[in-house]
C-alpha cells in the first residue's frame, strides 16, 4: 500500500468508528483474485470480531471510502424508521398490495415485513417513504449517521436519488445494529435482525441484504459465530446489469470462506 492509500484508510476508519476503538486495518490486495475470477470491479470491507479480535480487511480502500447509492440495503434502516414511527407494528402486519402489476411476480400480492425484506419489495418501502415524508427520513438518517443522509433527487431517493453511503459506513451501521446500539427500541432492532436472516448452520447465522441501483450492486451483513461476528460490505459495478447480480454473493462468500467466516460448500 502506498503512503496516500495508507493515510486514506486510517482516516476513513477513524471517521467511521468514532469513539469506539478503531480496528486494525489491513489491505488485502490478494483478494483481487476473487474479483478477477468473477470478472467484477469493486470493493469489500470485512470486519472480523471473532475471538476478541478487531481487524478490518479491505480490498480497494479508496473505493471502500467512496459513497454510492445504497439501493435496497437501505431497507435495513428503513424498516427501523417505519417501526419507530408506528407505520409498522410488527412482522405480522399485512401491507396490502395496491393491485398494480410489477415485473417481479413476488411483489404482486400482500406483503409483511419478512416478505418485503426477503423479496426486496420496492413498493412497500416507497409507501413507507410517503408516510414518513422526506424531512422525517432525513432526521432519522442523521440520528444514525447514515451516509450523506439526504432524501433529494429522483424517487425512490435510496435508488434513483442522491442518498449515498460507503462500504466503510455500511460496516459501522451494521455494527451498531448488531449490538443494539442504534437510537431505536431494542425489540425493533432485534426484529429487523430477525428478518435479515438468509441462512444458518448448527453454530452460525448469516444475516444480510442485497442491493442494486442499476449501476452498483451491494451485499452487506454479517455472520454470527459463537466466538463473535464477522461483518461484510461489498459493492461492485454492474455493467452487465442482471447478469452481474450473482457476483455479489459469489465474491463475498468466497472471501468469507477463505478466512473461515463461512463453512465450505
PDB file of C-alpha atoms in Angstrom, residues 74-88 124-141 151 155 157-158 184:
ATOM      1  CA  UNK A  74     -31.466   0.887   2.740  1.00  0.00           C
ATOM      2  CA  UNK A  75     -34.363  -1.427   3.583  1.00  0.00           C
ATOM      3  CA  UNK A  76     -32.489  -2.310   6.778  1.00  0.00           C
ATOM      4  CA  UNK A  77     -32.604   1.193   8.344  1.00  0.00           C
ATOM      5  CA  UNK A  78     -35.854   1.995   6.531  1.00  0.00           C
ATOM      6  CA  UNK A  79     -37.578  -0.852   8.377  1.00  0.00           C
ATOM      7  CA  UNK A  80     -36.376   0.611  11.661  1.00  0.00           C
ATOM      8  CA  UNK A  81     -37.763   4.024  10.708  1.00  0.00           C
ATOM      9  CA  UNK A  82     -41.172   2.548   9.857  1.00  0.00           C
ATOM     10  CA  UNK A  83     -41.309   0.607  13.130  1.00  0.00           C
ATOM     11  CA  UNK A  84     -40.242   3.609  15.197  1.00  0.00           C
ATOM     12  CA  UNK A  85     -42.811   5.869  13.506  1.00  0.00           C
ATOM     13  CA  UNK A  86     -45.618   3.384  14.173  1.00  0.00           C
ATOM     14  CA  UNK A  87     -46.269   2.846  10.463  1.00  0.00           C
ATOM     15  CA  UNK A  88     -45.392  -0.795  11.016  1.00  0.00           C
ATOM     16  CA  UNK A 124     -43.656  -1.369   0.308  1.00  0.00           C
ATOM     17  CA  UNK A 125     -40.759   0.932   1.116  1.00  0.00           C
ATOM     18  CA  UNK A 126     -41.983   3.599  -1.299  1.00  0.00           C
ATOM     19  CA  UNK A 127     -45.186   3.582   0.739  1.00  0.00           C
ATOM     20  CA  UNK A 128     -43.197   3.906   3.967  1.00  0.00           C
ATOM     21  CA  UNK A 129     -41.319   6.852   2.426  1.00  0.00           C
ATOM     22  CA  UNK A 130     -44.533   8.672   1.505  1.00  0.00           C
ATOM     23  CA  UNK A 131     -45.919   8.155   5.006  1.00  0.00           C
ATOM     24  CA  UNK A 132     -42.717   9.293   6.680  1.00  0.00           C
ATOM     25  CA  UNK A 133     -42.010  12.261   4.406  1.00  0.00           C
ATOM     26  CA  UNK A 134     -38.565  13.477   3.361  1.00  0.00           C
ATOM     27  CA  UNK A 135     -37.993  15.654   6.437  1.00  0.00           C
ATOM     28  CA  UNK A 136     -38.538  12.791   8.843  1.00  0.00           C
ATOM     29  CA  UNK A 137     -36.442  10.427   6.701  1.00  0.00           C
ATOM     30  CA  UNK A 138     -33.572  12.920   6.876  1.00  0.00           C
ATOM     31  CA  UNK A 139     -33.999  13.316  10.626  1.00  0.00           C
ATOM     32  CA  UNK A 140     -33.772   9.561  11.127  1.00  0.00           C
ATOM     33  CA  UNK A 141     -30.739   9.219   8.848  1.00  0.00           C
ATOM     34  CA  UNK A 151     -33.561  12.377   0.600  1.00  0.00           C
ATOM     35  CA  UNK A 155     -37.551   8.831  -6.246  1.00  0.00           C
ATOM     36  CA  UNK A 157     -34.193   8.520  -3.250  1.00  0.00           C
ATOM     37  CA  UNK A 158     -32.280   5.456  -1.980  1.00  0.00           C
ATOM     38  CA  UNK A 184     -34.420   2.733  18.418  1.00  0.00           C
TER      39      UNK A 184
END
